[in-house]
GROMACS .gro file of C-alpha atoms in nm:
model
  189
    1MET     CA    1 -12.418 -12.031  10.914
    2LYS     CA    2 -12.102 -12.162  10.750
    3ASN     CA    3 -12.248 -12.105  10.401
    4ILE     CA    4 -12.346 -11.747  10.487
    5PHE     CA    5 -11.989 -11.680  10.602
    6LYS     CA    6 -11.843 -11.832  10.283
    7THR     CA    7 -12.081 -11.632  10.063
    8THR     CA    8 -12.012 -11.306  10.249
    9PHE     CA    9 -11.637 -11.366  10.239
   10SER     CA   10 -11.651 -11.444   9.863
   11ILE     CA   11 -11.847 -11.126   9.791
   12LEU     CA   12 -11.607 -10.912   9.997
   13PHE     CA   13 -11.305 -11.074   9.831
   14LEU     CA   14 -11.446 -11.016   9.482
   15PHE     CA   15 -11.537 -10.655   9.564
   16GLY     CA   16 -11.185 -10.595   9.699
   17ALA     CA   17 -11.024 -10.737   9.385
   18LEU     CA   18 -11.247 -10.526   9.158
   19PHE     CA   19 -11.178 -10.215   9.366
   20ALA     CA   20 -10.802 -10.272   9.339
   21GLN     CA   21 -10.829 -10.315   8.962
   22SER     CA   22 -11.023  -9.993   8.923
   23GLU     CA   23 -10.769  -9.806   9.139
   24ALA     CA   24 -10.483  -9.915   8.912
   25TYR     CA   25 -10.681  -9.839   8.597
   26ASN     CA   26 -10.785  -9.495   8.727
   27ALA     CA   27 -10.423  -9.405   8.801
   28LEU     CA   28 -10.288  -9.535   8.469
   29LYS     CA   29 -10.565  -9.407   8.239
   30VAL     CA   30 -10.367  -9.083   8.193
   31LEU     CA   31 -10.137  -9.296   7.975
   32GLU     CA   32 -10.428  -9.441   7.777
   33PRO     CA   33 -10.383  -9.201   7.479
   34LEU     CA   34 -10.053  -9.384   7.412
   35ILE     CA   35 -10.218  -9.727   7.375
   36GLY     CA   36 -10.145  -9.854   7.025
   37GLU     CA   37  -9.858  -9.865   6.775
   38TRP     CA   38  -9.622  -9.573   6.706
   39MET     CA   39  -9.318  -9.509   6.487
   40SER     CA   40  -9.051  -9.251   6.423
   41LYS     CA   41  -8.763  -9.201   6.182
   42HIS     CA   42  -8.473  -9.012   6.340
   43LYS     CA   43  -8.098  -9.016   6.405
   44SER     CA   44  -7.955  -9.231   6.684
   45LEU     CA   45  -7.834  -9.024   6.977
   46GLY     CA   46  -7.512  -9.201   7.073
   47VAL     CA   47  -7.582  -9.117   7.437
   48PHE     CA   48  -7.660  -9.461   7.575
   49GLU     CA   49  -7.375  -9.711   7.610
   50GLY     CA   50  -7.382  -9.944   7.307
   51GLU     CA   51  -7.575  -9.701   7.088
   52PRO     CA   52  -7.415  -9.571   6.765
   53ASN     CA   53  -7.405  -9.197   6.708
   54ASN     CA   54  -7.591  -9.014   6.432
   55GLN     CA   55  -7.723  -9.313   6.238
   56ALA     CA   56  -8.058  -9.306   6.056
   57ILE     CA   57  -8.294  -9.537   6.246
   58VAL     CA   58  -8.658  -9.640   6.250
   59SER     CA   59  -8.818  -9.685   6.594
   60SER     CA   60  -9.137  -9.882   6.652
   61TYR     CA   61  -9.318  -9.852   6.986
   62SER     CA   62  -9.618 -10.036   7.123
   63TYR     CA   63  -9.825  -9.955   7.432
   64GLU     CA   64 -10.080 -10.205   7.562
   65TRP     CA   65 -10.288 -10.273   7.869
   66VAL     CA   66 -10.188 -10.594   8.051
   67THR     CA   67 -10.324 -10.796   8.343
   68ASP     CA   68 -10.687 -10.680   8.322
   69GLN     CA   69 -10.589 -10.314   8.281
   70THR     CA   70 -10.378 -10.304   8.598
   71ALA     CA   71 -10.054 -10.217   8.414
   72ILE     CA   72  -9.933 -10.080   8.082
   73LEU     CA   73  -9.650 -10.243   7.887
   74GLU     CA   74  -9.439 -10.032   7.650
   75THR     CA   75  -9.213 -10.222   7.410
   76TRP     CA   76  -8.989 -10.088   7.137
   77ARG     CA   77  -8.740 -10.181   6.872
   78SER     CA   78  -8.515  -9.948   6.678
   79SER     CA   79  -8.314 -10.058   6.379
   80THR     CA   80  -8.100  -9.902   6.109
   81GLU     CA   81  -8.310  -9.769   5.824
   82LYS     CA   82  -8.117  -9.940   5.545
   83GLU     CA   83  -7.983 -10.270   5.686
   84ASN     CA   84  -8.255 -10.328   5.950
   85LYS     CA   85  -7.979 -10.393   6.209
   86ARG     CA   86  -8.108 -10.378   6.567
   87ILE     CA   87  -8.001 -10.068   6.761
   88HIS     CA   88  -8.236 -10.078   7.064
   89THR     CA   89  -8.490 -10.314   7.205
   90GLY     CA   90  -8.662 -10.290   7.538
   91SER     CA   91  -8.968 -10.277   7.758
   92ILE     CA   92  -9.113 -10.062   8.032
   93LEU     CA   93  -9.386 -10.176   8.269
   94TYR     CA   94  -9.598  -9.894   8.416
   95THR     CA   95  -9.776  -9.981   8.743
   96LEU     CA   96  -9.950  -9.810   9.031
   97ASP     CA   97  -9.739  -9.821   9.348
   98PRO     CA   98  -9.991  -9.857   9.632
   99SER     CA   99  -9.749  -9.730   9.898
  100SER     CA  100  -9.701  -9.390   9.730
  101ASN     CA  101 -10.010  -9.386   9.502
  102THR     CA  102  -9.784  -9.291   9.210
  103ILE     CA  103  -9.702  -9.452   8.876
  104LYS     CA  104  -9.372  -9.643   8.889
  105THR     CA  105  -9.179  -9.800   8.603
  106LYS     CA  106  -8.948 -10.097   8.555
  107HIS     CA  107  -8.723 -10.091   8.246
  108TYR     CA  108  -8.500 -10.344   8.071
  109GLY     CA  109  -8.347 -10.397   7.729
  110TYR     CA  110  -8.045 -10.369   7.502
  111ASP     CA  111  -7.869 -10.076   7.336
  112GLY     CA  112  -7.660 -10.249   7.072
  113LYS     CA  113  -7.509 -10.543   7.262
  114VAL     CA  114  -7.520 -10.372   7.603
  115TYR     CA  115  -7.787 -10.495   7.845
  116TRP     CA  116  -7.940 -10.248   8.091
  117THR     CA  117  -8.214 -10.229   8.352
  118GLY     CA  118  -8.377  -9.936   8.523
  119LYS     CA  119  -8.658  -9.797   8.729
  120GLY     CA  120  -8.848  -9.472   8.736
  121TRP     CA  121  -9.156  -9.276   8.830
  122VAL     CA  122  -9.405  -9.070   8.632
  123GLU     CA  123  -9.522  -8.712   8.681
  124LEU     CA  124  -9.795  -8.547   8.474
  125GLN     CA  125  -9.847  -8.185   8.380
  126ASP     CA  126 -10.116  -8.084   8.133
  127SER     CA  127 -10.063  -8.303   7.823
  128THR     CA  128  -9.701  -8.385   7.911
  129ILE     CA  129  -9.579  -8.709   8.070
  130TYR     CA  130  -9.245  -8.692   8.255
  131THR     CA  131  -9.081  -9.027   8.326
  132HIS     CA  132  -8.780  -8.985   8.557
  133VAL     CA  133  -8.542  -9.276   8.494
  134GLU     CA  134  -8.243  -9.433   8.670
  135GLU     CA  135  -8.061  -9.693   8.456
  136LEU     CA  136  -7.760  -9.919   8.503
  137THR     CA  137  -7.585 -10.115   8.227
  138ILE     CA  138  -7.423 -10.456   8.266
  139ASN     CA  139  -7.088 -10.270   8.246
  140GLY     CA  140  -7.171 -10.039   8.537
  141THR     CA  141  -7.265  -9.720   8.347
  142LYS     CA  142  -7.518  -9.524   8.554
  143THR     CA  143  -7.751  -9.290   8.367
  144ASN     CA  144  -8.031  -9.072   8.505
  145TYR     CA  145  -8.257  -8.879   8.269
  146THR     CA  146  -8.612  -8.761   8.209
  147ASN     CA  147  -8.814  -8.892   7.917
  148VAL     CA  148  -9.062  -8.618   7.818
  149LYS     CA  149  -9.365  -8.719   7.610
  150THR     CA  150  -9.589  -8.433   7.495
  151LEU     CA  151  -9.919  -8.538   7.343
  152ILE     CA  152  -9.993  -8.332   7.032
  153ASN     CA  153 -10.314  -8.505   6.925
  154GLU     CA  154 -10.443  -8.862   6.896
  155LEU     CA  155 -10.210  -8.926   6.602
  156SER     CA  156  -9.880  -8.782   6.729
  157PHE     CA  157  -9.664  -8.701   7.027
  158ASN     CA  158  -9.318  -8.554   7.081
  159ASN     CA  159  -9.061  -8.765   7.264
  160GLN     CA  160  -8.745  -8.614   7.413
  161TYR     CA  161  -8.471  -8.723   7.656
  162THR     CA  162  -8.362  -8.444   7.892
  163ASN     CA  163  -8.170  -8.382   8.217
  164PHE     CA  164  -7.903  -8.645   8.142
  165ILE     CA  165  -7.648  -8.733   8.408
  166GLN     CA  166  -7.421  -9.019   8.304
  167ASN     CA  167  -7.162  -9.141   8.554
  168GLY     CA  168  -7.182  -8.800   8.726
  169LYS     CA  169  -7.141  -8.593   8.406
  170SER     CA  170  -7.412  -8.373   8.252
  171ILE     CA  171  -7.505  -8.443   7.889
  172LYS     CA  172  -7.707  -8.202   7.672
  173ASP     CA  173  -8.077  -8.259   7.610
  174GLN     CA  174  -8.145  -8.469   7.303
  175PRO     CA  175  -8.346  -8.356   6.997
  176VAL     CA  176  -8.723  -8.408   6.992
  177GLN     CA  177  -8.841  -8.725   6.818
  178LYS     CA  178  -9.174  -8.688   6.639
  179MET     CA  179  -9.379  -9.002   6.700
  180ARG     CA  180  -9.677  -9.083   6.482
  181ARG     CA  181  -9.948  -9.340   6.529
  182VAL     CA  182  -9.930  -9.637   6.295
  183ASN     CA  183 -10.255  -9.721   6.121
  184VAL     CA  184 -10.344 -10.064   6.248
  185ALA     CA  185 -10.642 -10.236   6.087
  186SER     CA  186 -10.898 -10.335   6.346
  187LYS     CA  187 -10.897 -10.706   6.428
  188LYS     CA  188 -11.205 -10.914   6.357
  189ASP     CA  189 -11.323 -11.160   6.620
   0.00000   0.00000   0.00000
């Protein structure tokens, strides 16, 4: 009888774990077209504390599934085009929040030498991903904004920062950044 109980419990536990993994994957798969490497050449915005204004930069982004496809990790690095001096570096973790059944985000990184953290939530409309963000720098600067990603095709998407409120003041929407997929050779086993 004890062995039947252990076997039944093990099967139920395994089924529950697999069900939870598929729930997270099903919620996050709307972000799956972003999985891979991306880049953009554009001017720095000068909006975030620590970020220079109007400097030519190269931004590299990576999106990958983590933890058995239960979360997506976005990482990026932006540097000056000529000197390769770091401008931004950071990460965002996208997860399914079981209490609200929505995609939530946790952000952290540096703009120049200024450390910041943040949180957010994702809304979807057609082929556009809206990430609503609340950030705080180590120096106490509070910034709320919306990061709008519009999927153009499998090789490109537009990225724009809108609805800025920084320390209670409105800031104009930033120009669209054209992101393009980086050709990554497939890895051999």
